[in-house]
Each structure stands twice: as C-alpha cells, then as structure tokens.
Amino acid sequence: MTFTPPPAFEPRIVFENVSKTFRRNRVLDGISLEILKGERIALVGSNGAGKTTLIRCLLGEYTYDGTVSVGGLDPRANRSVVLARVGFVPQIPPPLKMPVGELVSFAASVCHSDPKEMVRVIEELGLDFGRIRRLPFVKLSGGMKQKTLIGIALGRPSDILIMDEPAANLDPEARHIFFHQLAERKDDSVMVITSHRLDEVAALVNRVVEMDMGRVVLDDRVADSVDMTSRMSCDLKLVRADEAFARTIGEWGFEGAGTRWSGMVNGPDRLRFMCMLSRYTGLIAGLEMVEGKEVAPCAPEI
Ligand SMILES: Nc1ncnc2c1ncn2[C@@H]1O[C@H](COP(=O)(O)OP(=O)(O)OP(=O)(O)O)[C@@H](O)[C@H]1O
C-alpha cells in the first residue's frame, strides 16, 4: 500500500496577543510568540502557568482571543489539515477503550501515513507491539501509553512536533532511545516540549520560553551544544559511605559500594544528574564525567 501524506507546510507557529479565559479565570494573558523552523522550544513554567492551554489553542481545540497561525493556517478553521501535519504527544493519555492496534491504524489513516512506521518507533522504545495490539489502550500502564503515543507522533511525517511532558513516564532505556529519536529529526522541523522542570528538557532545546500566570516571563536562546545521543561515563568518590546516597545513586543505575560509585548518564540528563549530586555536595570527594557514545546501560529516571 502506498501512502500520500498531506503536503508539507511551513514549520512556523505564531501567537499574536492570545488570551484565553475559562469562565472568569484568565489563563492566557496576551501571549505573543513566534516559533520558526529549526527551533526546539522548552515551554516551561510551574503548574497552572498555562502551558497546556497554549498548546490546546495551537491545536485548534479551544477558542481564544487574538491570532494563532500554524504553518500559515488558522488552526480552528483548518483543524484537520493542521492535525495531519502536527505530531502531538498529550500530557494525559486519552482514556480510549479501543485496542492499541486499532488506535495505531486509525491514527495512521488520519495523517495518511504508514502504521508500520509507528509500530517501528513503538518497538524501538521497548514495547512488544504483537503482545499489546489487542489490549484496550486504556488498560496499558502509564509508560506503555506514553510509548504508544510517542510512536504515533514520531512515526509519521510532521513539520511540527508538540509534546506535553513526554518523558515523564519513560523508563531509562526508553528515555535514551527517545532522545535519539528526537535527535534524528533535529533540524528541519519545529519542536515544542513542555515541562515544569527546565532541567528535564534543557539539553533537548535551543530556546527556552517560560510562562507564569498566563504570560511569557522569559524567552531565551540557549547554546545548542549537548549531543542528545551521547552518554557520560561517571566515577564518583565520597568522603564517607552514606545510605541515602547509595539508594539514590542506585536508582540512577550506578554500581559500586561505600565510597566508590560508577555508572553512565544520558547526555541530556546531565543537568538533572548534577542537580541530584548538588544535594550531596558535602559528601563528594571526587567526580569525573567523560562524554562518550557507549551503549552500556544508562542512568535510570528518578
Ligand atoms: N478546560 C478547562 N476549564 C477550566 N479551567 C481550565 C481548563 N484547562 C485549564 N484550566 C485552568 O487553566 C490554568 C492553566 O492550566 P494549564 O493546564 O494550561 O497549565 P499548565 O502550565 O499546563 O500546568 P501543568 O504544569 O500543571 O500541566 C489552570 O488554572 C487550570 O485550572
């Protein structure tokens, strides 16, 4: 079977003075933002800052005041065209009862793409599609749902990729593979990834937009230096053994005992790792981190 994807459109998103009010609650307050081809945006902010609402506006799900343009189109008036070209991983998986196999076929038909490619991404993330394809989507674990939704979003042609807290439920190996998959599509599209923690996504992006109470409070370009596919080999020496540290470093997949520990950290996880280490500053007697491309087991998610 051949698949003819809808014509590509310009990977560009523009918000002009966009406001959104739920009853009397002003959730977006005059947002203006232009996102261009090649930009990978971390949309960060505390709970309730308005990140998901902004995304729902650009997907054409909500009415709003102001103007939103996605690939030159009004997403409200052109929802099906926009959704056919925008890959989306939602924060909360929809409670769908349909079997996983049907969901993938349905999603592929909506965006005129080959379901096999979605299955390939899902399996790359570590799911055995043959075993889950007859299960109702709603019965999958949180991580399995997220892997399925990532597969659907990445396993299709798209000019714009929107991900709302996509890595929250992924196991460590899947996180590493997911970073690889994002690295592959790095340059010619637009990516928006939301998180309430910048350290989670800092290494994946080249621009940070922070929201607070429905406004953009920071818009910064960041150095595009971290190799998303790299891993760092790390050796740690402590001044003394510590039970709490041993537990935490064990959760990162490190091996060792007492005062000596070693393990691998995903390149994009390095900031999170250092944040964790900073809690134990007084204990650290020595630290060596060396970037490499090893394929050894990596540091698990905390
Ligand atoms: N459908 C809705 N009806 C009414 N209020 C809503 C609706 N969706 C969001 N809100 C409110 O809008 C505000 C912003 O919510 P939003 O989900 O956009 O924040 P967020 O930045 O994505 O937060 P989080 O990091 O917790 O996901 C919150 O006060 C929320 O209660």
CSV table of C-alpha atoms and ligand atoms in Angstrom, one decimal:
chain,number,residue,atom,x,y,z
A,1,MET,CA,0.0,0.0,0.0
A,2,THR,CA,1.3,3.5,-0.8
A,3,PHE,CA,0.7,6.5,1.5
A,4,THR,CA,0.4,10.0,0.2
A,5,PRO,CA,1.0,12.4,3.2
A,6,PRO,CA,-0.7,15.8,3.0
A,7,PRO,CA,1.5,18.5,1.5
A,8,ALA,CA,4.1,19.8,4.0
A,9,PHE,CA,3.5,23.3,5.3
A,10,GLU,CA,5.9,25.8,6.7
A,11,PRO,CA,7.1,24.8,10.2
A,12,ARG,CA,6.2,28.1,11.8
A,13,ILE,CA,3.9,28.9,14.7
A,14,VAL,CA,2.8,32.5,15.5
A,15,PHE,CA,0.8,33.6,18.5
A,16,GLU,CA,-0.3,37.3,18.5
A,17,ASN,CA,-1.8,38.7,21.6
A,18,VAL,CA,-3.5,35.5,22.5
A,19,SER,CA,-5.7,35.4,25.6
A,20,LYS,CA,-7.9,32.6,27.0
A,21,THR,CA,-10.4,32.9,29.8
A,22,PHE,CA,-12.2,29.9,31.4
A,23,ARG,CA,-15.3,31.4,33.0
A,24,ARG,CA,-13.7,34.4,34.8
A,25,ASN,CA,-10.3,32.8,35.0
A,26,ARG,CA,-7.8,34.5,32.6
A,27,VAL,CA,-5.5,31.6,31.9
A,28,LEU,CA,-3.6,33.1,28.9
A,29,ASP,CA,-2.9,36.8,29.1
A,30,GLY,CA,-1.8,38.4,25.8
A,31,ILE,CA,0.7,35.9,24.6
A,32,SER,CA,2.8,36.9,21.6
A,33,LEU,CA,5.4,34.4,20.3
A,34,GLU,CA,6.9,33.4,17.0
A,35,ILE,CA,8.4,29.9,16.6
A,36,LEU,CA,10.4,29.3,13.5
A,37,LYS,CA,11.8,26.3,11.6
A,38,GLY,CA,14.7,24.6,13.4
A,39,GLU,CA,13.6,25.9,16.8
A,40,ARG,CA,13.3,23.4,19.6
A,41,ILE,CA,11.5,25.1,22.4
A,42,ALA,CA,11.2,24.2,26.1
A,43,LEU,CA,8.0,25.6,27.3
A,44,VAL,CA,8.4,25.7,31.0
A,45,GLY,CA,6.6,27.1,34.0
A,46,SER,CA,5.0,26.0,37.2
A,47,ASN,CA,1.7,24.0,37.5
A,48,GLY,CA,-1.1,26.0,36.1
A,49,ALA,CA,1.1,28.5,34.3
A,50,GLY,CA,-0.9,28.0,31.1
A,51,LYS,CA,1.4,25.7,29.0
A,52,THR,CA,-1.2,23.0,28.1
A,53,THR,CA,-3.8,25.7,27.4
A,54,LEU,CA,-1.4,27.4,24.9
A,55,ILE,CA,-0.8,24.1,23.2
A,56,ARG,CA,-4.5,23.3,23.1
A,57,CYS,CA,-5.0,26.7,21.4
A,58,LEU,CA,-2.4,25.9,18.7
A,59,LEU,CA,-4.1,22.5,18.1
A,60,GLY,CA,-7.3,24.4,17.5
A,61,GLU,CA,-9.1,22.7,20.4
A,62,TYR,CA,-10.0,25.9,22.2
A,63,THR,CA,-11.5,29.3,21.2
A,64,TYR,CA,-9.3,32.3,22.2
A,65,ASP,CA,-8.9,36.0,21.7
A,66,GLY,CA,-6.1,37.1,19.4
A,67,THR,CA,-4.5,35.2,16.5
A,68,VAL,CA,-2.8,31.8,16.2
A,69,SER,CA,-1.2,30.7,13.0
A,70,VAL,CA,0.2,27.2,12.4
A,71,GLY,CA,2.1,26.8,9.2
A,72,GLY,CA,0.3,29.9,7.9
A,73,LEU,CA,-3.2,28.4,8.8
A,74,ASP,CA,-5.8,29.3,11.4
A,75,PRO,CA,-5.9,26.0,13.5
A,76,ARG,CA,-9.6,26.5,14.3
A,77,ALA,CA,-10.6,26.9,10.7
A,78,ASN,CA,-8.2,24.2,9.4
A,79,ARG,CA,-8.1,21.7,12.2
A,80,SER,CA,-7.9,18.5,10.1
A,81,VAL,CA,-5.1,19.9,7.9
A,82,VAL,CA,-3.2,21.2,10.9
A,83,LEU,CA,-3.6,17.9,12.9
A,84,ALA,CA,-2.5,16.0,9.8
A,85,ARG,CA,0.9,17.8,9.9
A,86,VAL,CA,1.4,18.3,13.6
A,87,GLY,CA,2.7,15.4,15.7
A,88,PHE,CA,1.3,15.6,19.3
A,89,VAL,CA,2.0,13.7,22.5
A,90,PRO,CA,-0.5,14.7,25.1
A,91,GLN,CA,0.3,15.0,28.8
A,92,ILE,CA,-2.7,13.0,29.9
A,93,PRO,CA,-3.3,10.0,27.6
A,94,PRO,CA,-6.9,9.9,26.5
A,95,PRO,CA,-9.0,7.1,28.1
A,96,LEU,CA,-9.5,5.2,24.9
A,97,LYS,CA,-11.0,1.7,25.1
A,98,MET,CA,-10.1,0.8,21.5
A,99,PRO,CA,-7.3,-1.9,21.1
A,100,VAL,CA,-3.8,-0.5,20.6
A,101,GLY,CA,-3.6,-1.9,17.1
A,102,GLU,CA,-6.8,-0.2,16.0
A,103,LEU,CA,-5.7,3.1,17.6
A,104,VAL,CA,-2.4,3.0,15.6
A,105,SER,CA,-4.3,2.1,12.3
A,106,PHE,CA,-6.8,4.9,13.0
A,107,ALA,CA,-4.0,7.5,13.8
A,108,ALA,CA,-2.1,6.4,10.7
A,109,SER,CA,-5.2,6.8,8.5
A,110,VAL,CA,-5.9,10.3,9.8
A,111,CYS,CA,-2.4,11.5,8.9
A,112,HIS,CA,-2.2,9.4,5.7
A,113,SER,CA,0.9,7.6,6.9
A,114,ASP,CA,2.1,4.0,7.2
A,115,PRO,CA,1.2,2.4,10.5
A,116,LYS,CA,4.3,0.2,10.2
A,117,GLU,CA,6.5,3.2,10.8
A,118,MET,CA,4.5,4.0,14.1
A,119,VAL,CA,4.9,0.4,15.2
A,120,ARG,CA,8.6,0.6,14.4
A,121,VAL,CA,9.0,3.6,16.7
A,122,ILE,CA,6.9,1.9,19.4
A,123,GLU,CA,9.0,-1.2,19.3
A,124,GLU,CA,12.2,0.8,19.3
A,125,LEU,CA,11.0,2.2,22.6
A,126,GLY,CA,10.9,-1.3,24.0
A,127,LEU,CA,7.3,-2.4,23.6
A,128,ASP,CA,6.4,-5.7,22.1
A,129,PHE,CA,3.6,-4.5,19.8
A,130,GLY,CA,2.5,-8.0,19.0
A,131,ARG,CA,1.7,-8.5,22.7
A,132,ILE,CA,-0.2,-5.3,23.2
A,133,ARG,CA,-2.0,-4.7,19.9
A,134,ARG,CA,-5.2,-6.4,21.1
A,135,LEU,CA,-5.2,-4.8,24.5
A,136,PRO,CA,-7.5,-1.8,25.1
A,137,PHE,CA,-5.3,1.3,25.2
A,138,VAL,CA,-6.8,2.4,28.5
A,139,LYS,CA,-5.5,-0.8,30.2
A,140,LEU,CA,-1.8,-0.1,29.4
A,141,SER,CA,0.5,1.2,32.1
A,142,GLY,CA,1.3,4.9,32.1
A,143,GLY,CA,4.7,4.3,30.4
A,144,MET,CA,3.3,2.0,27.8
A,145,LYS,CA,0.6,4.5,26.9
A,146,GLN,CA,3.3,7.2,26.6
A,147,LYS,CA,5.5,5.0,24.4
A,148,THR,CA,2.5,4.2,22.1
A,149,LEU,CA,1.6,7.9,21.8
A,150,ILE,CA,5.2,8.8,21.1
A,151,GLY,CA,5.3,6.2,18.4
A,152,ILE,CA,2.2,7.6,16.8
A,153,ALA,CA,3.6,11.1,16.9
A,154,LEU,CA,7.1,10.3,15.7
A,155,GLY,CA,6.3,7.5,13.3
A,156,ARG,CA,4.6,9.9,10.8
A,157,PRO,CA,5.7,12.8,8.7
A,158,SER,CA,5.2,16.0,10.6
A,159,ASP,CA,6.6,19.5,10.3
A,160,ILE,CA,5.7,20.4,13.9
A,161,LEU,CA,6.1,18.2,16.9
A,162,ILE,CA,4.4,19.2,20.1
A,163,MET,CA,5.0,17.2,23.3
A,164,ASP,CA,3.4,17.9,26.6
A,165,GLU,CA,5.7,16.3,29.3
A,166,PRO,CA,6.5,13.4,27.0
A,167,ALA,CA,9.3,11.7,29.0
A,168,ALA,CA,7.5,11.8,32.4
A,169,ASN,CA,6.7,8.1,32.5
A,170,LEU,CA,9.5,6.6,30.4
A,171,ASP,CA,11.9,4.1,31.8
A,172,PRO,CA,15.7,4.9,31.5
A,173,GLU,CA,16.4,2.9,28.4
A,174,ALA,CA,13.3,4.3,26.6
A,175,ARG,CA,14.4,7.8,27.6
A,176,HIS,CA,17.7,7.3,25.9
A,177,ILE,CA,16.1,5.9,22.8
A,178,PHE,CA,13.6,8.7,22.8
A,179,PHE,CA,16.4,11.3,22.9
A,180,HIS,CA,18.0,9.6,19.9
A,181,GLN,CA,14.7,9.7,18.0
A,182,LEU,CA,14.4,13.4,18.7
A,183,ALA,CA,18.0,14.0,17.7
A,184,GLU,CA,17.2,12.4,14.3
A,185,ARG,CA,14.6,15.0,13.5
A,186,LYS,CA,16.5,17.9,14.9
A,187,ASP,CA,17.0,20.5,12.2
A,188,ASP,CA,14.2,20.8,9.7
A,189,SER,CA,11.1,21.0,11.9
A,190,VAL,CA,9.7,22.8,14.9
A,191,MET,CA,9.6,21.1,18.3
A,192,VAL,CA,7.8,22.3,21.4
A,193,ILE,CA,8.3,20.3,24.6
A,194,THR,CA,6.6,21.3,27.8
A,195,SER,CA,7.8,20.6,31.3
A,196,HIS,CA,7.5,22.2,34.7
A,197,ARG,CA,11.2,21.5,35.2
A,198,LEU,CA,13.8,23.1,32.9
A,199,ASP,CA,16.5,20.6,33.9
A,200,GLU,CA,14.3,17.8,32.4
A,201,VAL,CA,14.4,19.2,28.9
A,202,ALA,CA,17.2,21.8,28.8
A,203,ALA,CA,19.6,19.7,26.8
A,204,LEU,CA,17.0,18.9,24.1
A,205,VAL,CA,16.3,22.5,23.1
A,206,ASN,CA,17.8,25.7,21.7
A,207,ARG,CA,15.2,28.1,23.1
A,208,VAL,CA,13.5,28.4,26.5
A,209,VAL,CA,10.2,30.1,26.9
A,210,GLU,CA,8.9,30.4,30.5
A,211,MET,CA,5.3,31.1,31.3
A,212,ASP,CA,3.9,32.3,34.6
A,213,MET,CA,0.2,33.1,35.2
A,214,GLY,CA,-0.6,33.1,31.6
A,215,ARG,CA,2.2,35.3,30.4
A,216,VAL,CA,5.6,34.8,28.9
A,217,VAL,CA,8.1,35.9,31.5
A,218,LEU,CA,11.3,34.7,29.8
A,219,ASP,CA,12.3,33.9,26.2
A,220,ASP,CA,15.9,32.9,25.8
A,221,ARG,CA,18.0,31.2,23.2
A,222,VAL,CA,20.3,28.6,24.7
A,223,ALA,CA,23.5,27.1,23.4
A,224,ASP,CA,22.9,24.1,21.1
A,225,SER,CA,25.8,22.1,22.4
A,226,VAL,CA,24.7,18.9,24.0
A,227,ASP,CA,24.8,15.8,21.8
A,228,MET,CA,21.4,14.3,22.5
A,229,THR,CA,22.7,10.8,21.8
A,230,SER,CA,25.7,10.9,24.0
A,231,ARG,CA,26.3,9.2,27.3
A,232,MET,CA,28.7,10.2,30.0
A,233,SER,CA,30.7,7.8,32.0
A,234,CYS,CA,30.9,8.9,35.6
A,235,ASP,CA,33.1,8.0,38.5
A,236,LEU,CA,32.4,9.2,42.0
A,237,LYS,CA,34.4,9.2,45.2
A,238,LEU,CA,32.8,10.0,48.5
A,239,VAL,CA,34.4,11.2,51.8
A,240,ARG,CA,32.4,8.5,53.6
A,241,ALA,CA,29.7,5.9,52.8
A,242,ASP,CA,26.2,7.2,53.1
A,243,GLU,CA,23.0,5.1,53.0
A,244,ALA,CA,20.7,7.7,51.4
A,245,PHE,CA,23.3,8.5,48.7
A,246,ALA,CA,23.7,4.8,48.0
A,247,ARG,CA,20.0,4.5,47.5
A,248,THR,CA,19.8,7.5,45.2
A,249,ILE,CA,22.8,6.6,43.1
A,250,GLY,CA,21.5,3.0,42.9
A,251,GLU,CA,18.3,4.4,41.3
A,252,TRP,CA,20.5,6.1,38.7
A,253,GLY,CA,21.8,2.6,37.9
A,254,PHE,CA,25.3,3.2,39.3
A,255,GLU,CA,27.3,0.3,40.6
A,256,GLY,CA,29.7,0.3,43.5
A,257,ALA,CA,29.6,0.4,47.3
A,258,GLY,CA,30.7,2.5,50.2
A,259,THR,CA,32.8,5.4,48.8
A,260,ARG,CA,33.2,4.4,45.2
A,261,TRP,CA,30.5,4.5,42.5
A,262,SER,CA,30.4,4.5,38.8
A,263,GLY,CA,27.8,4.5,36.0
A,264,MET,CA,26.5,6.1,32.9
A,265,VAL,CA,24.4,9.2,32.5
A,266,ASN,CA,22.4,10.1,29.3
A,267,GLY,CA,23.9,13.3,27.8
A,268,PRO,CA,20.6,15.2,28.1
A,269,ASP,CA,20.1,14.0,31.7
A,270,ARG,CA,23.4,15.5,32.8
A,271,LEU,CA,21.8,18.6,34.3
A,272,ARG,CA,19.3,16.5,36.3
A,273,PHE,CA,22.1,14.4,37.5
A,274,MET,CA,24.2,17.3,38.7
A,275,CYS,CA,21.1,18.8,40.4
A,276,MET,CA,20.8,15.4,42.2
A,277,LEU,CA,24.5,15.5,43.1
A,278,SER,CA,24.2,19.0,44.4
A,279,ARG,CA,22.1,17.7,47.3
A,280,TYR,CA,25.1,15.7,48.5
A,281,THR,CA,27.8,18.3,47.9
A,282,GLY,CA,29.4,17.7,51.3
A,283,LEU,CA,29.8,14.0,50.6
A,284,ILE,CA,31.6,14.3,47.2
A,285,ALA,CA,35.4,13.9,47.4
A,286,GLY,CA,35.9,13.3,43.6
A,287,LEU,CA,33.9,13.4,40.4
A,288,GLU,CA,34.9,12.5,36.9
A,289,MET,CA,32.5,12.7,33.9
A,290,VAL,CA,33.6,11.8,30.5
A,291,GLU,CA,31.5,12.1,27.4
A,292,GLY,CA,31.3,9.0,25.1
A,293,LYS,CA,29.0,7.0,22.9
A,294,GLU,CA,28.9,3.8,24.9
A,295,VAL,CA,25.9,1.6,24.7
A,296,ALA,CA,26.1,0.4,28.2
A,297,PRO,CA,23.0,0.5,30.4
A,298,CYS,CA,22.3,4.1,31.2
A,299,ALA,CA,21.2,6.0,34.3
A,300,PRO,CA,17.6,5.4,35.1
A,301,GLU,CA,15.0,8.1,35.5
A,302,ILE,CA,14.5,9.3,39.1
B,1,LIG,N1,-10.8,23.1,30.4
B,1,LIG,C1,-10.5,24.0,31.5
B,1,LIG,N2,-11.5,24.5,32.2
B,1,LIG,C2,-11.3,25.4,33.2
B,1,LIG,N3,-10.1,25.7,33.6
B,1,LIG,C3,-9.0,25.2,33.0
B,1,LIG,C4,-9.2,24.3,31.9
B,1,LIG,N4,-8.0,23.9,31.4
B,1,LIG,C5,-7.1,24.5,32.2
B,1,LIG,N5,-7.7,25.3,33.1
B,1,LIG,C6,-7.1,26.2,34.1
B,1,LIG,O1,-6.1,26.9,33.4
B,1,LIG,C7,-5.0,27.1,34.2
B,1,LIG,C8,-3.7,26.7,33.4
B,1,LIG,O2,-3.8,25.3,33.2
B,1,LIG,P1,-2.8,24.6,32.2
B,1,LIG,O3,-3.2,23.1,32.2
B,1,LIG,O4,-2.7,25.3,30.9
B,1,LIG,O5,-1.4,24.8,33.0
B,1,LIG,P2,0.0,24.1,32.8
B,1,LIG,O6,1.0,25.2,32.8
B,1,LIG,O7,-0.1,23.2,31.6
B,1,LIG,O8,0.1,23.3,34.2
B,1,LIG,P3,0.8,21.8,34.5
B,1,LIG,O9,2.3,22.0,34.5
B,1,LIG,O10,0.2,21.5,35.8
B,1,LIG,O11,0.3,20.8,33.5
B,1,LIG,C9,-5.2,26.3,35.5
B,1,LIG,O12,-5.6,27.2,36.5
B,1,LIG,C10,-6.3,25.4,35.1
B,1,LIG,O13,-7.0,25.1,36.2
